[in-house]
């Protein structure tokens, strides 16, 4: 039976950054990453990839600050990688000035603005704050570039499903769909929205995480290089200028809970388009008609919105990493570091 030090289940942005962190901290460690599909084939493939330096809880703010610095360094080291810096305009009710100054990190350098961002009108009672420090990324491409760097130090097995998982005092045993059995001293479970897969359903259930659909519309109007991302903070929605793709993306909060990543439809419904257009009509009526296509998938959500990094078994060999509540790209570096900290105890 093959033996490794750590097996990471899931080759999305969380699993790949976790493998990178573990390998960087201990280059001699034998690590394998397993994914039933291809690299970044889950939530990471559909991600809008927006990072903004903010968090609703102290833990989320700490994760956001760590990831902010990490991605800044990654881009400095790899200027040609597809991470695109952006300014931000935050639109919110005037009364929320104090709440915004607590929620947004100092790296956002948020100040009260005087004019609405392009394409947006300010409804009565709302105001705008301008800032910086955001970026958006082509998440599958960044994941693949990170994986390319890792290959040789870390074994990455795509198209290999984990169908069985047990642990005891001697270690963990993984049964793979290929018929192979793998022994690992520790397991990192980074399954994205596949919380309910049979091998770990019962282990993960006590975390209280749930899976929610995420919907974003593509707005067929060309942004410019200078357009900021516009965050509608009261509604947890944003309008992202995807300059490299040549259109805007409008993300709003869809409330369809407890969906299954294996059976959900990745097509928009009329109800999604109507919901998104209603919100767009409030802030950017001129874009309403141009929002007719988009992307649909799902993500795992934790009870308080911050990522979960928790041991799942008595032997403390299996660590869950994820449930980043629709922010798994921007929290992934900090999640990976928290996993590495936990494994080093
Ligand atoms: C439409 C959309 C827009 C989003 N926009 C943003 C955004 O702007 N900013 C942001 O920060 N986040 C965003 N998110 C959320 C973010 O994309 C996710 O939180 C993040 O990609 C999760 O990454 P992950 O690696 O944890 O999970 P995933 O990318 O889902 O990876 C999990 C992997 O586990 C594998 N797996 C599952 N079961 C098994 C098994 N039995 N055996 C082996 N492998 C298995 C899957 O194949 C999958 O590849 C968005 C998500 C969606 C859907």
Coordinates of C-alpha atoms and ligand atoms in Angstrom, one line a residue:
X1 CA 0.0 0.0 0.0
X2 CA 1.3 3.4 -0.9
X3 CA 2.0 5.7 2.1
X4 CA 2.2 9.5 2.2
X5 CA 2.5 12.1 4.9
X6 CA -0.5 14.2 3.8
X7 CA -3.3 13.5 1.3
X8 CA -5.2 16.6 0.3
X9 CA -8.7 15.8 -1.1
X10 CA -9.8 18.4 -3.6
X11 CA -7.7 20.2 -6.2
X12 CA -9.6 23.5 -6.2
X13 CA -7.9 26.8 -5.1
X14 CA -8.1 25.7 -1.4
X15 CA -6.6 22.3 -1.9
X16 CA -3.8 23.5 -4.2
X17 CA -2.8 26.4 -2.0
X18 CA -2.9 24.1 1.0
X19 CA -0.5 21.7 -0.7
X20 CA 1.7 24.6 -1.6
X21 CA 1.8 25.9 2.0
X22 CA 2.5 22.4 3.4
X23 CA 5.2 21.8 0.9
X24 CA 6.8 25.2 1.4
X25 CA 7.0 24.7 5.2
X26 CA 8.4 21.2 4.9
X27 CA 9.8 20.4 1.4
X28 CA 10.5 16.9 2.5
X29 CA 6.9 16.1 3.3
X30 CA 5.3 13.6 0.9
X31 CA 2.0 15.1 -0.3
X32 CA -0.6 13.9 -2.7
X33 CA -3.5 15.9 -4.0
X34 CA -6.5 13.9 -5.2
X35 CA -9.5 15.1 -7.3
X36 CA -12.3 13.2 -8.8
X37 CA -12.5 15.7 -11.6
X38 CA -9.9 17.9 -13.2
X39 CA -7.9 20.6 -11.5
X40 CA -10.1 23.5 -10.4
X41 CA -13.1 21.7 -11.8
X42 CA -15.5 22.5 -8.9
X43 CA -16.5 25.9 -7.5
X44 CA -13.1 27.3 -8.4
X45 CA -13.9 26.9 -12.1
X46 CA -17.0 29.2 -11.9
X47 CA -15.5 31.7 -9.5
X48 CA -15.7 35.4 -10.3
X49 CA -12.4 35.6 -8.5
X50 CA -13.0 38.9 -6.7
X51 CA -10.8 39.8 -3.8
X52 CA -11.8 42.8 -1.6
X53 CA -10.0 43.6 1.6
X54 CA -13.0 43.3 4.0
X55 CA -14.6 40.9 6.5
X56 CA -17.7 40.9 8.6
X57 CA -16.1 39.3 11.7
X58 CA -12.7 39.6 13.3
X59 CA -11.7 36.2 12.0
X60 CA -12.9 37.0 8.5
X61 CA -10.9 40.3 8.6
X62 CA -7.8 38.5 9.8
X63 CA -8.2 36.0 6.9
X64 CA -8.8 38.7 4.4
X65 CA -5.7 40.7 5.6
X66 CA -3.5 37.6 5.3
X67 CA -4.8 36.7 1.9
X68 CA -4.5 40.3 0.7
X69 CA -0.7 40.3 1.4
X70 CA -0.3 36.8 0.0
X71 CA -1.9 37.6 -3.4
X72 CA 0.0 40.9 -3.5
X73 CA 3.3 39.0 -3.2
X74 CA 2.1 36.3 -5.7
X75 CA 1.5 39.0 -8.3
X76 CA 4.8 40.8 -7.6
X77 CA 6.6 37.5 -8.1
X78 CA 4.6 36.6 -11.2
X79 CA 3.5 39.8 -12.9
X80 CA 2.2 37.9 -16.0
X81 CA -0.3 35.8 -14.0
X82 CA -4.0 36.6 -14.4
X83 CA -4.6 38.7 -11.3
X84 CA -5.9 42.1 -12.2
X85 CA -5.8 44.9 -9.6
X86 CA -8.9 47.1 -9.2
X87 CA -10.1 50.1 -7.4
X88 CA -13.4 49.9 -5.6
X89 CA -16.5 52.0 -5.1
X90 CA -18.8 51.0 -2.3
X91 CA -22.4 52.0 -2.5
X92 CA -24.4 51.8 0.8
X93 CA -26.9 53.6 2.9
X94 CA -25.5 56.9 4.3
X95 CA -26.1 55.7 7.9
X96 CA -23.6 52.8 7.4
X97 CA -20.4 54.9 7.4
X98 CA -19.2 53.6 10.7
X99 CA -20.1 49.9 9.8
X100 CA -18.1 50.2 6.6
X101 CA -15.1 51.6 8.3
X102 CA -15.1 48.6 10.6
X103 CA -15.8 46.1 7.8
X104 CA -13.2 47.3 5.3
X105 CA -9.6 46.9 6.1
X106 CA -7.2 49.8 6.1
X107 CA -5.7 48.3 2.9
X108 CA -8.9 49.4 1.1
X109 CA -8.3 53.0 2.1
X110 CA -12.0 53.8 1.9
X111 CA -12.9 57.5 1.8
X112 CA -16.3 59.1 1.2
X113 CA -16.6 59.9 -2.5
X114 CA -18.5 62.7 -4.2
X115 CA -19.6 61.2 -7.5
X116 CA -21.2 57.9 -8.3
X117 CA -19.1 55.3 -10.2
X118 CA -19.6 55.0 -14.0
X119 CA -23.0 53.4 -15.0
X120 CA -24.4 53.7 -11.5
X121 CA -27.0 56.1 -10.1
X122 CA -27.3 56.6 -6.3
X123 CA -30.8 55.9 -5.0
X124 CA -32.0 58.4 -2.3
X125 CA -30.3 57.9 1.0
X126 CA -27.3 56.0 -0.4
X127 CA -23.7 57.3 -0.6
X128 CA -20.5 56.2 -2.2
X129 CA -17.1 55.4 -0.7
X130 CA -14.0 55.1 -2.9
X131 CA -11.1 52.9 -2.2
X132 CA -8.5 50.5 -3.6
X133 CA -6.7 47.2 -2.9
X134 CA -9.1 44.8 -4.8
X135 CA -8.3 42.5 -7.6
X136 CA -10.0 39.8 -9.6
X137 CA -8.3 36.6 -10.9
X138 CA -8.9 33.9 -13.4
X139 CA -9.2 31.4 -10.6
X140 CA -8.9 28.2 -12.7
X141 CA -5.9 29.6 -14.5
X142 CA -4.2 30.7 -11.3
X143 CA -4.9 27.3 -9.7
X144 CA -3.3 25.6 -12.8
X145 CA -0.3 27.8 -12.6
X146 CA 0.2 27.1 -8.9
X147 CA -0.2 23.4 -9.6
X148 CA 2.4 23.5 -12.4
X149 CA 4.9 24.9 -9.9
X150 CA 4.0 22.2 -7.4
X151 CA 4.4 19.2 -9.7
X152 CA 7.6 17.4 -8.9
X153 CA 7.3 18.2 -5.2
X154 CA 3.7 17.2 -4.8
X155 CA 1.9 14.4 -6.6
X156 CA -1.4 15.6 -8.2
X157 CA -3.8 13.0 -9.2
X158 CA -6.8 14.2 -11.3
X159 CA -9.8 12.0 -12.2
X160 CA -9.3 10.0 -9.0
X161 CA -12.3 9.9 -6.7
X162 CA -12.0 9.1 -3.0
X163 CA -14.7 6.6 -2.3
X164 CA -13.7 5.5 1.3
X165 CA -12.0 7.2 4.2
X166 CA -11.2 5.8 7.7
X167 CA -8.8 6.8 10.4
X168 CA -7.4 5.2 13.5
X169 CA -4.4 5.5 15.8
X170 CA -2.1 4.3 13.0
X171 CA -3.2 6.8 10.3
X172 CA -5.8 7.2 7.6
X173 CA -6.8 4.9 4.9
X174 CA -8.3 6.2 1.6
X175 CA -10.0 3.9 -0.9
X176 CA -9.8 5.4 -4.4
X177 CA -12.2 4.8 -7.3
X178 CA -9.3 3.4 -9.2
X179 CA -9.2 0.4 -6.8
X180 CA -6.1 1.6 -5.1
X181 CA -5.8 2.0 -1.3
X182 CA -3.7 4.8 0.0
X183 CA -2.3 5.3 3.5
X184 CA -1.8 8.9 4.8
X185 CA -0.6 10.1 8.1
X186 CA -2.9 13.2 7.8
X187 CA -5.8 14.1 5.5
X188 CA -6.8 17.6 4.5
X189 CA -10.4 17.6 3.2
X190 CA -11.0 20.5 0.8
X191 CA -14.1 19.3 -1.0
X192 CA -15.7 22.7 -1.8
X193 CA -19.5 22.1 -2.0
X194 CA -19.2 18.3 -1.9
X195 CA -19.9 18.3 1.8
X196 CA -22.2 15.4 1.6
X197 CA -20.0 12.9 -0.2
X198 CA -20.4 9.5 1.4
X199 CA -16.8 9.0 2.7
X200 CA -17.0 12.2 4.9
X201 CA -20.7 13.1 5.2
X202 CA -21.0 12.0 8.9
X203 CA -17.6 13.6 9.8
X204 CA -18.5 16.9 8.3
X205 CA -22.2 17.2 9.5
X206 CA -21.3 18.6 13.0
X207 CA -19.7 21.6 11.4
X208 CA -23.2 22.9 10.5
X209 CA -22.0 24.0 7.0
X210 CA -24.6 24.1 4.2
X211 CA -24.5 24.4 0.4
X212 CA -26.0 27.4 -1.4
X213 CA -26.4 28.3 -5.0
X214 CA -24.4 31.2 -6.4
X215 CA -25.6 33.1 -9.4
X216 CA -23.8 35.9 -11.4
X217 CA -25.0 37.5 -14.5
X218 CA -22.8 38.6 -17.4
X219 CA -23.6 42.1 -18.5
X220 CA -22.7 42.5 -22.2
X221 CA -21.2 45.9 -22.0
X222 CA -17.5 46.5 -22.4
X223 CA -15.7 47.9 -19.3
X224 CA -12.6 50.1 -19.5
X225 CA -9.2 49.5 -17.8
X226 CA -10.0 52.2 -15.3
X227 CA -13.4 51.0 -14.1
X228 CA -13.6 50.1 -10.4
X229 CA -15.5 47.2 -9.0
X230 CA -18.8 48.5 -7.6
X231 CA -19.9 46.9 -4.3
X232 CA -23.5 47.3 -3.3
X233 CA -22.8 46.6 0.3
X234 CA -26.3 46.7 1.7
X235 CA -27.3 43.8 -0.6
X236 CA -24.0 41.9 -0.7
X237 CA -23.9 42.3 -4.5
X238 CA -21.2 43.6 -6.8
X239 CA -20.6 44.7 -10.4
X240 CA -17.2 43.5 -11.6
X241 CA -15.5 44.9 -14.7
X242 CA -14.1 41.7 -16.3
X243 CA -11.9 43.7 -18.6
X244 CA -10.0 40.6 -20.0
X245 CA -13.3 38.9 -20.9
X246 CA -14.8 42.1 -22.3
X247 CA -18.0 42.3 -20.1
X248 CA -19.2 43.1 -16.6
X249 CA -20.3 40.5 -14.1
X250 CA -23.1 41.2 -11.7
X251 CA -23.2 39.0 -8.6
X252 CA -26.1 39.1 -6.3
X253 CA -27.1 36.9 -3.3
X254 CA -29.3 34.0 -4.5
X255 CA -31.1 32.3 -1.6
X256 CA -31.4 28.7 -2.9
X257 CA -30.0 26.6 -0.1
X258 CA -29.1 22.9 0.3
X259 CA -28.4 22.2 -3.4
X260 CA -26.3 19.3 -4.6
X261 CA -23.3 20.1 -6.7
X262 CA -23.7 16.8 -8.7
X263 CA -27.3 17.4 -9.7
X264 CA -27.9 21.2 -9.8
X265 CA -28.5 22.8 -13.1
X266 CA -25.7 25.2 -14.1
X267 CA -28.1 27.1 -16.3
X268 CA -29.8 30.3 -15.4
X269 CA -33.6 30.3 -14.9
X270 CA -36.0 33.2 -15.6
X271 CA -36.3 33.7 -11.9
X272 CA -32.5 34.3 -11.5
X273 CA -32.5 36.8 -14.4
X274 CA -35.6 38.6 -12.9
X275 CA -34.0 38.8 -9.4
X276 CA -30.7 40.1 -10.6
X277 CA -32.4 42.6 -12.9
X278 CA -34.6 43.9 -10.1
X279 CA -31.5 44.8 -8.1
X280 CA -29.7 46.2 -11.2
X281 CA -32.7 48.3 -11.9
X282 CA -32.3 50.1 -8.6
X283 CA -28.6 51.0 -9.1
X284 CA -27.8 50.7 -12.8
X285 CA -31.0 50.7 -14.9
X286 CA -29.0 51.2 -18.0
X287 CA -27.4 47.7 -17.6
X288 CA -30.6 45.8 -17.0
X289 CA -31.3 44.7 -20.5
X290 CA -27.7 43.7 -21.1
X291 CA -27.8 41.2 -18.3
X292 CA -29.1 38.1 -20.0
X293 CA -26.5 35.4 -19.5
X294 CA -24.2 34.3 -16.7
X295 CA -22.9 31.5 -14.5
X296 CA -24.5 29.3 -11.9
X297 CA -22.9 26.9 -9.4
X298 CA -22.8 26.6 -5.6
X299 CA -20.5 26.8 -2.6
X300 CA -20.3 25.6 1.0
X301 CA -21.3 28.2 3.6
X302 CA -20.2 28.1 7.3
X303 CA -22.6 29.2 10.1
X304 CA -20.8 32.6 10.5
X305 CA -19.5 33.2 7.0
X306 CA -15.8 32.8 7.9
X307 CA -13.9 29.7 6.5
X308 CA -13.9 26.6 8.7
X309 CA -10.6 24.9 9.5
X310 CA -11.3 22.1 11.9
X311 CA -10.2 18.6 12.9
X312 CA -12.9 16.1 12.4
X313 CA -11.8 12.9 14.1
X314 CA -10.7 11.8 17.6
X315 CA -7.1 11.1 16.4
X316 CA -6.9 14.6 15.0
X317 CA -5.7 13.3 11.7
X318 CA -8.4 14.7 9.4
X319 CA -8.7 18.4 8.9
X320 CA -11.6 20.1 7.1
X321 CA -10.8 23.3 5.1
X322 CA -13.4 25.3 3.4
X323 CA -17.0 26.4 3.7
X324 CA -15.8 29.9 2.8
X325 CA -19.3 31.1 2.0
X326 CA -18.8 32.4 -1.5
X327 CA -15.4 33.9 -0.7
X328 CA -13.2 30.8 -1.1
X329 CA -10.9 32.4 -3.5
X330 CA -10.1 35.5 -1.4
X331 CA -9.8 33.5 1.8
X332 CA -7.8 30.5 0.3
X333 CA -4.3 31.6 1.3
X334 CA -5.3 32.2 4.9
X335 CA -7.2 29.0 5.0
X336 CA -4.2 27.1 3.7
X337 CA -2.0 28.7 6.4
X338 CA -4.5 27.9 9.1
X339 CA -4.4 24.2 8.0
X340 CA -0.6 24.1 8.1
X341 CA -0.7 25.7 11.6
X342 CA -3.2 23.0 12.7
X343 CA -1.1 20.2 11.3
X344 CA 2.0 21.4 12.9
X345 CA 0.5 21.1 16.4
Ligands
LIG1 C1 -20.5 31.7 -9.5 C2 -19.4 31.8 -8.4 C3 -18.8 33.0 -8.2 C4 -17.9 33.1 -7.1 N1 -17.2 34.3 -7.0 C5 -16.3 34.4 -6.0 C6 -15.6 35.6 -5.9 O1 -15.8 36.6 -6.6 N2 -14.6 35.7 -4.9 C7 -14.4 34.6 -4.0 O2 -13.5 34.7 -3.2 N3 -15.1 33.5 -4.2 C8 -16.0 33.4 -5.1 N4 -16.7 32.2 -5.3 C9 -16.5 31.1 -4.3 C10 -15.2 30.4 -4.6 O3 -15.2 30.1 -6.0 C11 -15.2 29.1 -3.8 O4 -15.4 29.3 -2.4 C12 -13.8 28.4 -4.0 O5 -13.6 28.2 -5.4 C13 -13.8 27.1 -3.3 O6 -12.6 26.4 -3.6 P1 -12.4 25.0 -3.0 O7 -11.0 24.6 -3.5 O8 -12.6 25.0 -1.6 O9 -13.5 24.1 -3.7 P2 -13.7 23.5 -5.2 O10 -13.1 24.5 -6.1 O11 -15.1 23.2 -5.3 O12 -12.8 22.2 -5.2 C14 -13.2 21.1 -4.5 C15 -12.7 19.9 -5.3 O13 -13.0 18.7 -4.5 C16 -13.2 17.7 -5.5 N5 -13.9 16.5 -4.9 C17 -15.2 16.5 -4.4 N6 -15.4 15.3 -4.0 C18 -14.3 14.5 -4.2 C19 -14.0 13.1 -4.0 N7 -14.9 12.2 -3.5 N8 -12.8 12.7 -4.3 C20 -11.9 13.5 -4.8 N9 -12.1 14.8 -5.1 C21 -13.4 15.3 -4.8 C22 -14.1 18.4 -6.6 O14 -14.0 17.7 -7.8 C23 -13.5 19.8 -6.6 O15 -12.5 19.9 -7.7 C24 -17.6 32.0 -6.3 C25 -18.3 30.8 -6.5 C26 -19.2 30.7 -7.6 C27 -19.8 29.4 -7.8

